[in-house]
Tab-separated table of C-alpha atoms and ligand atoms in Angstrom:
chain	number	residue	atom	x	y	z
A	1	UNK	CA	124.305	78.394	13.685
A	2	UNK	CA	125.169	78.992	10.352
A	3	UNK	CA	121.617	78.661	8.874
A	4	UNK	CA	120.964	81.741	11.384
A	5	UNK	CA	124.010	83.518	10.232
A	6	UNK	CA	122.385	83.087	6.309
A	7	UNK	CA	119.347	84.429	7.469
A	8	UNK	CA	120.060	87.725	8.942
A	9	UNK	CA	123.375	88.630	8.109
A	10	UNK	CA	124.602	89.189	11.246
A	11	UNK	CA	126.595	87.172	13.218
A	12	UNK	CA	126.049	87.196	17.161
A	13	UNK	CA	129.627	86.219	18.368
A	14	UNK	CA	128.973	85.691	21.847
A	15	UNK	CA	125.976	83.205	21.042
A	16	UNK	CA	127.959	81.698	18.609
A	17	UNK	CA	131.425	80.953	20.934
A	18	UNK	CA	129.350	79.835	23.802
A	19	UNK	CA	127.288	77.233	21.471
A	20	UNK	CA	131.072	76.010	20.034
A	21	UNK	CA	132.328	75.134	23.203
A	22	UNK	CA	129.019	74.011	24.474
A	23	UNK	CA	129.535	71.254	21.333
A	24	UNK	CA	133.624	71.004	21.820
A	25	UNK	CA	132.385	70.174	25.331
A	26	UNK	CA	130.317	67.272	23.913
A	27	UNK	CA	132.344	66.315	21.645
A	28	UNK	CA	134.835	65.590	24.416
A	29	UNK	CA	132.336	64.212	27.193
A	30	UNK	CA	132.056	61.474	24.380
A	31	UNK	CA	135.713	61.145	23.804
A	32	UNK	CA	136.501	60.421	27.615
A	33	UNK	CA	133.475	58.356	27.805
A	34	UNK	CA	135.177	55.972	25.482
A	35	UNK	CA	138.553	56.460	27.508
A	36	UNK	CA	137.088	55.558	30.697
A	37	UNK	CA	135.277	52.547	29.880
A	38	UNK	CA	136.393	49.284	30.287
A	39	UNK	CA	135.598	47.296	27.766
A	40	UNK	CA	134.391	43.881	29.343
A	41	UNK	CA	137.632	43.353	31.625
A	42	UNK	CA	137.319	42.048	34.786
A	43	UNK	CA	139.411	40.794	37.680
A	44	UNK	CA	136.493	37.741	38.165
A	45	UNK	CA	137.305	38.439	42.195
A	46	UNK	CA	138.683	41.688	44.154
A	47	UNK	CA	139.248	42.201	47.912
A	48	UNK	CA	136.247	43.154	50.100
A	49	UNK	CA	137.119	45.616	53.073
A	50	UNK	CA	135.226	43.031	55.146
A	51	UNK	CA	138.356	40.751	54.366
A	52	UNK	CA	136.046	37.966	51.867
A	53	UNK	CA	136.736	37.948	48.279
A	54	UNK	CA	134.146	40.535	46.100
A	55	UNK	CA	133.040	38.367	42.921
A	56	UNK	CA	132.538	39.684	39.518
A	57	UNK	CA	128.936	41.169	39.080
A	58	UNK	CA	128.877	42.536	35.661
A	59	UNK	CA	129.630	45.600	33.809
A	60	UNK	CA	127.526	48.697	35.300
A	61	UNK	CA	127.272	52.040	33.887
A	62	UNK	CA	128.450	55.113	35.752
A	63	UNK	CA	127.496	58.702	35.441
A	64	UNK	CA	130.087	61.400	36.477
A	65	UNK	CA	129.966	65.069	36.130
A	66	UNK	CA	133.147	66.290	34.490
A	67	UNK	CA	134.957	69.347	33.458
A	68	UNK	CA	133.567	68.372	29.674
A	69	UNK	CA	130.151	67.472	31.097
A	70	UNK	CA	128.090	64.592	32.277
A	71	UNK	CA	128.829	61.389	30.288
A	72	UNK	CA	128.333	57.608	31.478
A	73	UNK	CA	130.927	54.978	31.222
A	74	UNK	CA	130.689	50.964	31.811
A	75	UNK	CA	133.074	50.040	34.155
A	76	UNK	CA	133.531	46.300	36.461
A	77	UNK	CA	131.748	46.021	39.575
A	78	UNK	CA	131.842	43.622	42.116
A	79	UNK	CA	129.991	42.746	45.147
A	80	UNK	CA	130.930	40.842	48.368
A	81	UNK	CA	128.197	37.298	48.972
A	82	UNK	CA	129.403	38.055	52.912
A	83	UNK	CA	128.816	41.346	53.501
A	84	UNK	CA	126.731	42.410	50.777
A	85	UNK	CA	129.072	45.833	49.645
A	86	UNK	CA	129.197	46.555	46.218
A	87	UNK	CA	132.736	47.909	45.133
A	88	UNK	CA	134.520	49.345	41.468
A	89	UNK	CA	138.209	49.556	41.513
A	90	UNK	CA	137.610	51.812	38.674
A	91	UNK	CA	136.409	54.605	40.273
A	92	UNK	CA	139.054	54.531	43.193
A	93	UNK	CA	141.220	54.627	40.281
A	94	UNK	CA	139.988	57.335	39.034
A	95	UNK	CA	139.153	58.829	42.522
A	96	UNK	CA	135.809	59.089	41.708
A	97	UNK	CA	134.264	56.747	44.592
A	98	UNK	CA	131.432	58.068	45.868
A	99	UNK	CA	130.983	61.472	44.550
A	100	UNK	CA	129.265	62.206	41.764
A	101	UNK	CA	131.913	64.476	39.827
A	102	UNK	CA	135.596	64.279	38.998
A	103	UNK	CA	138.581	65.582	40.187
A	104	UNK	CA	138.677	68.537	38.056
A	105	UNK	CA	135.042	69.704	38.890
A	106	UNK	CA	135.558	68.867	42.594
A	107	UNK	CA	138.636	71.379	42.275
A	108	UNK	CA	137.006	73.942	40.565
A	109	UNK	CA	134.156	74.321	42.988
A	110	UNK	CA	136.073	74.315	45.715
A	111	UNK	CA	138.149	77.359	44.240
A	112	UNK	CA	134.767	78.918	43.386
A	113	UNK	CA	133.303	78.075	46.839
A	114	UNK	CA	136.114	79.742	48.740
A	115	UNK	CA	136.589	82.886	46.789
A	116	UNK	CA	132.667	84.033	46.634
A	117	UNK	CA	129.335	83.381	47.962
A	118	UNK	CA	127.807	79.524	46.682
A	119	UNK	CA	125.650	80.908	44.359
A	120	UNK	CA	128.256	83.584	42.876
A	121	UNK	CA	130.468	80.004	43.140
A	122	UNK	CA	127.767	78.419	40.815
A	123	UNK	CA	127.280	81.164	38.709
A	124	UNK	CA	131.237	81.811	38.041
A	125	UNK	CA	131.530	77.933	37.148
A	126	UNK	CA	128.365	78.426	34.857
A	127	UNK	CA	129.751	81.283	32.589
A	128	UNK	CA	133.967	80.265	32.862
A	129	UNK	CA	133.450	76.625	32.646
A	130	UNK	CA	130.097	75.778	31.358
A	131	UNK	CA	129.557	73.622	33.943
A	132	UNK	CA	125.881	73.431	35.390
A	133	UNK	CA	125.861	72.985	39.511
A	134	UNK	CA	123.377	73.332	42.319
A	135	UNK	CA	124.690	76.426	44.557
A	136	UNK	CA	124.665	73.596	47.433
A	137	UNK	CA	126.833	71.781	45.694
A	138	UNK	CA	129.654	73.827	45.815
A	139	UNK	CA	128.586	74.060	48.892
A	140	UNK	CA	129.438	70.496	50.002
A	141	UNK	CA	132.835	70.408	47.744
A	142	UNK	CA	134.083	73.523	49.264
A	143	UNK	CA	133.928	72.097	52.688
A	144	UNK	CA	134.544	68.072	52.058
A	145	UNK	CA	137.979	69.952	50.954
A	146	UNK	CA	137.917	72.523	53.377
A	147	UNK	CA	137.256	69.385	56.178
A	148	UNK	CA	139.799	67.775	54.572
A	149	UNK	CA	142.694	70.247	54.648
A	150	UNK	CA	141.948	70.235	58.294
A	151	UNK	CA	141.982	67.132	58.872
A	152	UNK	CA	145.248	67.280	57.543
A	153	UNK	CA	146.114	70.057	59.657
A	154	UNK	CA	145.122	68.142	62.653
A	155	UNK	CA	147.386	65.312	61.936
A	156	UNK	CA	150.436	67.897	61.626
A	157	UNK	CA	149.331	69.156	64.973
A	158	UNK	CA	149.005	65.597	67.022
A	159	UNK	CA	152.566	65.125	65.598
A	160	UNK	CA	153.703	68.430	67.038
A	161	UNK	CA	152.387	67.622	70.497
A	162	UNK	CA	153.844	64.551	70.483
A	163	UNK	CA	157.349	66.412	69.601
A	164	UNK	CA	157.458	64.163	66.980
A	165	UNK	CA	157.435	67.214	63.596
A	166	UNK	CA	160.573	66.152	61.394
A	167	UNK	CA	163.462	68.878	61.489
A	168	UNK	CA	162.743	71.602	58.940
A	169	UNK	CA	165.492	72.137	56.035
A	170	UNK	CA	166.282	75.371	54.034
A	171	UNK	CA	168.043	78.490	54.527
A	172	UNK	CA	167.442	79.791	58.299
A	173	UNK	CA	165.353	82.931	58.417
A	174	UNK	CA	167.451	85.796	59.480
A	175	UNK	CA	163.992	87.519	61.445
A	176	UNK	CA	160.752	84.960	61.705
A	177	UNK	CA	157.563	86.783	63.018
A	178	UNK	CA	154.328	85.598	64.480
A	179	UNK	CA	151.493	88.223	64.329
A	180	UNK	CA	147.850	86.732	66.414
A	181	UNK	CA	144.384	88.679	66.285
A	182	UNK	CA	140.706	87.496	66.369
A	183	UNK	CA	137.914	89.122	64.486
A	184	UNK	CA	134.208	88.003	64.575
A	185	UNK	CA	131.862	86.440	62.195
A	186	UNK	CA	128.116	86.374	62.158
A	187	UNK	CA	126.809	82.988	62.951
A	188	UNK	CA	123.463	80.715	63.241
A	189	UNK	CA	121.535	81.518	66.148
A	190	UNK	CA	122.460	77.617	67.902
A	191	UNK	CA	126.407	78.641	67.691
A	192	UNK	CA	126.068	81.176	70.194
A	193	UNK	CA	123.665	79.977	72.450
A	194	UNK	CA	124.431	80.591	76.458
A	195	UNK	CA	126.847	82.736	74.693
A	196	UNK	CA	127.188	86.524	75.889
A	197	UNK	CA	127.581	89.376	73.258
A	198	UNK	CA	129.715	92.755	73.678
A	199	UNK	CA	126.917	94.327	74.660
A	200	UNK	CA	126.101	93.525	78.384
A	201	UNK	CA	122.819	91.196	79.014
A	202	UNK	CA	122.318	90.920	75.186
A	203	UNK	CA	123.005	87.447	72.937
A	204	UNK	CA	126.162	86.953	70.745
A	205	UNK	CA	125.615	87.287	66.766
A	206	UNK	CA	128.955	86.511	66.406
A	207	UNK	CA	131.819	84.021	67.219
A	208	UNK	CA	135.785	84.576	66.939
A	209	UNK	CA	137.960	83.558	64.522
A	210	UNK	CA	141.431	83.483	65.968
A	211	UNK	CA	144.322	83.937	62.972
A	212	UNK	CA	147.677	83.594	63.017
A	213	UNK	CA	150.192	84.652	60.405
A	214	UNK	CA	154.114	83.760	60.024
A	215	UNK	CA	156.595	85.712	57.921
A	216	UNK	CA	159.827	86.734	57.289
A	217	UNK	CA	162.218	89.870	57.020
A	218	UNK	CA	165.819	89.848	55.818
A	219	UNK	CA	166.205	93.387	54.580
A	220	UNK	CA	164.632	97.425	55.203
A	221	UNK	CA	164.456	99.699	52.879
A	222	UNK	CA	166.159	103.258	51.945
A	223	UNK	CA	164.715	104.624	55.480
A	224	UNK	CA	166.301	101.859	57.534
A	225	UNK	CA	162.570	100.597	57.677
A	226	UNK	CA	161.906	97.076	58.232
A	227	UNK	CA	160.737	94.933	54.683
A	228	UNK	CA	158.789	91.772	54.880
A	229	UNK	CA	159.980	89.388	52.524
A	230	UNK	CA	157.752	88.798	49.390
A	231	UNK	CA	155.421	85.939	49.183
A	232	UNK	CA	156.598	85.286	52.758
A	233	UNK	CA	153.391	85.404	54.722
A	234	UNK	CA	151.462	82.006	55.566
A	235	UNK	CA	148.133	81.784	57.198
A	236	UNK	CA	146.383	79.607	60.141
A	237	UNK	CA	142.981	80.605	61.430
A	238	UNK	CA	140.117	78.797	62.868
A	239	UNK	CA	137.333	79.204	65.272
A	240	UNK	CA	138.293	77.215	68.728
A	241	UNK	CA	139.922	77.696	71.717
A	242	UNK	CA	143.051	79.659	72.525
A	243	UNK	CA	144.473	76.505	73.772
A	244	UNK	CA	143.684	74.430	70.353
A	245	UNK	CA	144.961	77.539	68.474
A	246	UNK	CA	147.815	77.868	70.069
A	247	UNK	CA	149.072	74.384	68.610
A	248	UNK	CA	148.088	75.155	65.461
A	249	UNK	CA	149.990	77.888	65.253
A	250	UNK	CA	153.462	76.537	66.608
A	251	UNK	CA	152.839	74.064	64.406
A	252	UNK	CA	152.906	76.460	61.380
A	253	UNK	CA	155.773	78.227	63.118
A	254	UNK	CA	157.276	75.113	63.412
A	255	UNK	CA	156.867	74.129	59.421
A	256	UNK	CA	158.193	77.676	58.913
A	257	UNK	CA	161.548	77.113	60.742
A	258	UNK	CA	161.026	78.884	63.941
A	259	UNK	CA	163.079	76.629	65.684
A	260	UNK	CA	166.297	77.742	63.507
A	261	UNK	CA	165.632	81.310	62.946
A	262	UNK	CA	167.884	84.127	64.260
A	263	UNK	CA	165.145	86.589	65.890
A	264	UNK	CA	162.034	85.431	66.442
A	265	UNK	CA	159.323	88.202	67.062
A	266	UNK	CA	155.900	87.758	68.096
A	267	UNK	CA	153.319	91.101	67.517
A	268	UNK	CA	149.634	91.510	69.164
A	269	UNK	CA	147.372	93.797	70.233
A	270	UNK	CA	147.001	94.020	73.817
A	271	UNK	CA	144.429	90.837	74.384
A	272	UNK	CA	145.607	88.698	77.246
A	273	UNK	CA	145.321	85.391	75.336
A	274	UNK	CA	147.498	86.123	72.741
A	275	UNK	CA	150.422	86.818	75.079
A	276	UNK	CA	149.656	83.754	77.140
A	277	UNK	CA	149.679	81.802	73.800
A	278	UNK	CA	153.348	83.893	73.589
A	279	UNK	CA	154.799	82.857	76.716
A	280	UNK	CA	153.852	79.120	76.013
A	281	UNK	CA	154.487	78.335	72.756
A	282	UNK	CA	157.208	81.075	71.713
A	283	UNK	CA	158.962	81.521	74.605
A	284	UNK	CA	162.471	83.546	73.891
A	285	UNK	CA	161.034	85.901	71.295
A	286	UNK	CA	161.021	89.411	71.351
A	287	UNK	CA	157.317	90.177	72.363
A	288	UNK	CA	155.880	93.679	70.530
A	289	UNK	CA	152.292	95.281	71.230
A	290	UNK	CA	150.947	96.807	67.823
A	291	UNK	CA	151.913	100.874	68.602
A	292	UNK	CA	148.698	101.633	67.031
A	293	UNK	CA	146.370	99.574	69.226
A	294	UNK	CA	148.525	101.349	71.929
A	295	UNK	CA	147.711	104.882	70.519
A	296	UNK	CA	144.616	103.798	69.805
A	297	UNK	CA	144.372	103.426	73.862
A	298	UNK	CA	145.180	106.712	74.437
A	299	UNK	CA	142.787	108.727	71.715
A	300	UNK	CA	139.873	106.976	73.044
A	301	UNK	CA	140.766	107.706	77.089
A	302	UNK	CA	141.632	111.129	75.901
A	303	UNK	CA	138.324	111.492	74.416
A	304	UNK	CA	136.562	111.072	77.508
A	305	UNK	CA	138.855	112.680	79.850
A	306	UNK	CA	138.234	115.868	77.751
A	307	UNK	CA	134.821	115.235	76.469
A	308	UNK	CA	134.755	119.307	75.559
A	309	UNK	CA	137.861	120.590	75.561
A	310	UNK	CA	139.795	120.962	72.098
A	311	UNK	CA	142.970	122.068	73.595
A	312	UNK	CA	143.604	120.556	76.613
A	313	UNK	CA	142.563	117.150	74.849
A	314	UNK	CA	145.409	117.593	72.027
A	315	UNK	CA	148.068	118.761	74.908
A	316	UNK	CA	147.306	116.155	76.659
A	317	UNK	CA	147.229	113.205	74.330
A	318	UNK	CA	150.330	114.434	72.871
A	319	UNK	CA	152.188	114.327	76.533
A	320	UNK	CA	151.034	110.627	76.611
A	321	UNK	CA	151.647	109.479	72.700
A	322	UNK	CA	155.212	111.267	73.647
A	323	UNK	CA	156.168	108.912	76.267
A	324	UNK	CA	154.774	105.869	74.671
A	325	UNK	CA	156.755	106.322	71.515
A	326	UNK	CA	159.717	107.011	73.384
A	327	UNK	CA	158.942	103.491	75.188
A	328	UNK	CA	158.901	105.086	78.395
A	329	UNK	CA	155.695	103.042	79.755
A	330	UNK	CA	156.518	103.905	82.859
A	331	UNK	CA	156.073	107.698	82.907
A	332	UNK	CA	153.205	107.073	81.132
A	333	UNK	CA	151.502	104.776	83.618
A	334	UNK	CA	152.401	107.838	86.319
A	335	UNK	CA	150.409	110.032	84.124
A	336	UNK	CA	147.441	108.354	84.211
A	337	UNK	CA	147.850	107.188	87.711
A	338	UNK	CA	147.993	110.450	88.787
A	339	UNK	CA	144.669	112.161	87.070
A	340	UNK	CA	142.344	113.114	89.893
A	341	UNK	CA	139.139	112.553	88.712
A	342	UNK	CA	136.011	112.482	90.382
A	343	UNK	CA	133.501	110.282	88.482
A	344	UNK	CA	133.942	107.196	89.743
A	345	UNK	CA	133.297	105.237	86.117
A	346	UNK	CA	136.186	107.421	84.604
A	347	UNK	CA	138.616	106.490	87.121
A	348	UNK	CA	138.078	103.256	86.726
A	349	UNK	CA	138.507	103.626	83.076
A	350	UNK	CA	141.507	105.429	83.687
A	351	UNK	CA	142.717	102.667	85.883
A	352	UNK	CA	142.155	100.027	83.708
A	353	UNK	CA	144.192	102.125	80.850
A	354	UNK	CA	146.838	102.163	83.613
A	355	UNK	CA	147.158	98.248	84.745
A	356	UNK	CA	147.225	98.218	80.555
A	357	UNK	CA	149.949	99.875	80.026
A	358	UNK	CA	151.977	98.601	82.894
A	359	UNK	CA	151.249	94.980	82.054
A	360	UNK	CA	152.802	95.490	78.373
A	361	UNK	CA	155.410	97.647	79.579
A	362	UNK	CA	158.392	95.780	78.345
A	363	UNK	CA	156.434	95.012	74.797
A	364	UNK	CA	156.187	98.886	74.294
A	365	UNK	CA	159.845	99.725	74.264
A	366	UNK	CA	159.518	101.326	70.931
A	367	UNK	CA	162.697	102.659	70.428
A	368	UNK	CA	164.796	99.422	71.192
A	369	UNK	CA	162.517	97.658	68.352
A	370	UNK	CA	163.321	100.665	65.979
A	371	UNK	CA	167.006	100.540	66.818
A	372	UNK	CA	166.610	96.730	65.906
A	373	UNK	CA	164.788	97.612	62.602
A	374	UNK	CA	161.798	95.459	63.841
A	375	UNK	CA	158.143	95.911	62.991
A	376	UNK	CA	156.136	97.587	65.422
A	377	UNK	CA	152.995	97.043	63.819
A	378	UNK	CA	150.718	94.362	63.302
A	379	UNK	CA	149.331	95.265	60.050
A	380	UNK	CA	150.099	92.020	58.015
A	381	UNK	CA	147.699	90.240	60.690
A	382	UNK	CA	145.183	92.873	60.607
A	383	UNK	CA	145.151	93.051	57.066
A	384	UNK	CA	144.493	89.176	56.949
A	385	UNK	CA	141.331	89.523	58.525
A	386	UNK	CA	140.451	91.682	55.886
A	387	UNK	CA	141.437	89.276	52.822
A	388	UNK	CA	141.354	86.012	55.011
A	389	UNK	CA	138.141	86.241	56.888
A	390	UNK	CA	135.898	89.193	56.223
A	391	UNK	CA	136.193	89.131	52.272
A	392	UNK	CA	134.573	85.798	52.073
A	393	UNK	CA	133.009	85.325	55.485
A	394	UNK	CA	131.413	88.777	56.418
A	395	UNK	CA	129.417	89.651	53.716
A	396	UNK	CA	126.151	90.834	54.639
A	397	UNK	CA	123.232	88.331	54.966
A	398	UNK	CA	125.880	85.099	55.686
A	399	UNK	CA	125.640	83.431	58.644
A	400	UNK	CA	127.680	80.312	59.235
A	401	UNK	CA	127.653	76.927	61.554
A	402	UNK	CA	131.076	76.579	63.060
A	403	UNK	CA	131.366	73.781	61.503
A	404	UNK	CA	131.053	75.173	57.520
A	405	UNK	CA	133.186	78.094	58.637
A	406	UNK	CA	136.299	76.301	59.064
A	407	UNK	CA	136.253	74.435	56.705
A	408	UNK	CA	136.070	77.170	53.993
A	409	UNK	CA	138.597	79.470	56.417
A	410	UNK	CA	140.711	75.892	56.341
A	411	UNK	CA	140.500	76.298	52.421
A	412	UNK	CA	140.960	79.414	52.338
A	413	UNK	CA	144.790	79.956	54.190
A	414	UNK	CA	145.185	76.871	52.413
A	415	UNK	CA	145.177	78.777	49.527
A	416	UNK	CA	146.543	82.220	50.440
A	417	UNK	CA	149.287	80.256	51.598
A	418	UNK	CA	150.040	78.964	48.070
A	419	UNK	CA	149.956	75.657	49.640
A	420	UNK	CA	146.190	74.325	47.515
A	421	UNK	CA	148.379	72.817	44.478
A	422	UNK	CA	150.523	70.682	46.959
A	423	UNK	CA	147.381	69.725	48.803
A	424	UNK	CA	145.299	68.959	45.942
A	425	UNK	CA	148.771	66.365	44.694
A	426	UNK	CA	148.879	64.799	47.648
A	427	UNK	CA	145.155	65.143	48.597
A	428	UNK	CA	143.521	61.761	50.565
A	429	UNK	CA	141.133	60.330	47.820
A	430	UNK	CA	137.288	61.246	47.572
A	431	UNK	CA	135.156	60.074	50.620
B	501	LIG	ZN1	132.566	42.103	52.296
């Protein structure tokens, strides 16, 4: 470095403060090297999981990948004359056992893995950390953690079917809400086979994520408009049935203190398996359809009904978005029960907008909700399949195995939960 700095003068920073920590890094691989090794201490016998006694075998060296770089360190190892297995208490220790970096790598890459693609993973670990991966590699730590986290998850939810979830403490939320979707994600061809797609007679490229989110509201603003409480909003998502998902999520709504809080409101779009998932699991809470799915409805009916027609369409629609945001569902309903219309497939349309409206009828009283300074919207959902799902799991070119997508979406409400540090604490030791 500094003969090249003699020769020409100059002095290329960035080369030069990449090479420095490149050595620092080194320097310290060499340093914990020494740390970890055990210098010719041994137990002489250690318990086998086969129940024998594991003998002394020697001192064996160990490589391990760590946030300083690869080094090697001796450590004890012993192996078991009954059963053969070879075992170092060391690297349990050091929680280490059968992976081939540390703790502080592992974490990294799962950070990496779960914000951006692999390879941007790799590349981001590469240039912030100097630390030289496979793509596939962060690959595998971003989902042995993701796996793990819902493994964890799944433990919380046997306890919660078995009524068994320990009474939540704190401060009782003064209005607790639960806001469902589902949004799709591209997938390998074998995860949707005997599947069928939106589009009649033609194959699913996609599979359904179903999230959940749970948050709280204690004041409104200026306007009398409802607030959601900062750094309130917790995440649960996962691809499954509406019937696994449903436990997941009272089990979130559970850790969040649904069973103490003073309103309890529960906000969807119109699909039916969200309100089933209502009626089971939160019975008792003030049920709200999203008023923009529900306008939504009636631009795209009015559309058709007045395919042509500028004027009549706009005096129309606003007749109908009158009476639904005056909550009266069922003057609505009349309206659209009472268009004559002579194609067949538009009455039918027009029927099924009907049996919509009537069957969320008493989740569309708009101004009772307003009077109550309740949320009529389920943006905070919506917008998690945005930053949840879609940022990380709908880029263009991914698909995933069901499998590698939870984990990751596992990791990932893990962490926009703020919940990763206490995880990684109390994390189960490497497989
Ligand atoms: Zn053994």
């Amino acid at each position: 470095m500094f003969a090249a700095r003699r020769k020409d003068s100059g002095l290329d920073l960035e080369a030069v403060e990449m090479a420095t920590r490149s050595g620092l890094h080194q320097a310290g691989a060499a340093i914990l090297a020494g740390l970890l090794t055990e210098e010719g201490r041994h137990a002489g016998q250690v318990a086998c999981q086969c129940g024998q006694p594991a003998h002394y075998y020697g001192h064996r060296p160990r490589q391990l990948l760590t946030v300083l770089g690869s080094l090697r360190f001796n450590r004890a190892y012993y192996v078991c004359q009954h059963c053969r297995k070879g075992q170092s208490p060391r690297d349990r220790e050091l929680d280490v056992e059968g992976v081939f970096c540390s703790p502080g790598v592992r974490r990294m890459m799962a950070v990496a893995g779960s914000d951006s693609s692999f390879d941007q993973g790799r590349e981001q670990l590469e240039l912030l950390a100097g630390i030289a991966v496979t793509a596939k590699a962060v690959e595998r730590q971003a989902e042995a953690i993701g796996g793990d986290i819902e493994a964890c998850q799944q433990s919380e939810v046997r306890r919660a079917k078995q009524l068994e979830l320990p009474a939540v403490c704190g401060p009782a939320a003064p209005i607790l809400y639960i806001e469902m979707d589902g949004t799709g994600i591209p997938v390998v061809k074998a995860e949707t086979e005997g599947r069928t797609g939106k589009v009649d007679g033609q194959p699913a490229h996609t599979r359904e994520v179903k999230l959940g989110c749970v948050f709280t509201q204690t004041t409104t603003d200026q306007e009398g408009r409802p607030e959601r409480d900062q750094d309130s909003t917790t995440y649960v998502a996962a691809i499954e049935t509406a019937e696994a998902f449903g436990l997941r999520l009272y089990t979130e709504a559970w850790r969040r203190g649904w069973s103490r809080a003073h309103q309890k409101v529960v906000i969807g779009d119109g699909a039916i398996w969200i309100w089933n998932l209502a009626e089971q699991h939160f019975p008792g809470a003030i049920q709200i359809v999203d008023l923009y799915h529900a306008r939504q409805h009636l631009w795209e009916l009015a559309a058709k009904l007045f395919p042509a027609g500028d004027q009549a369409r706009k005096q129309w629609t606003a007749r109908c978005l009158a009476r639904l945001n005056r909550g009266q569902i069922e003057a609505l309903v009349k309206i659209l029960r009472g268009l004559q219309l002579a194609d067949k497939e538009l009455a039918k349309i027009a029927a099924n907008e009907a049996e919509y409206f009537e069957r969320n009828a008493e989740r569309m009283r708009y101004p009772v909700f307003r009077v109550q300074r309740l949320f009529v919207g389920s943006g905070v959902v919506e917008a998690g399949c945005k930053t949840v799902i879609g940022a990380r799991l709908k880029c263009s070119g991914m698909f995933w195995t069901v499998r590698g997508a939870n984990a990751i979406i596992a990791l990932r409400c893990c962490r926009l939960s703020r919940r990763f540090e206490d995880y990684w604490a109390d994390r189960s030791p490497a497989a």
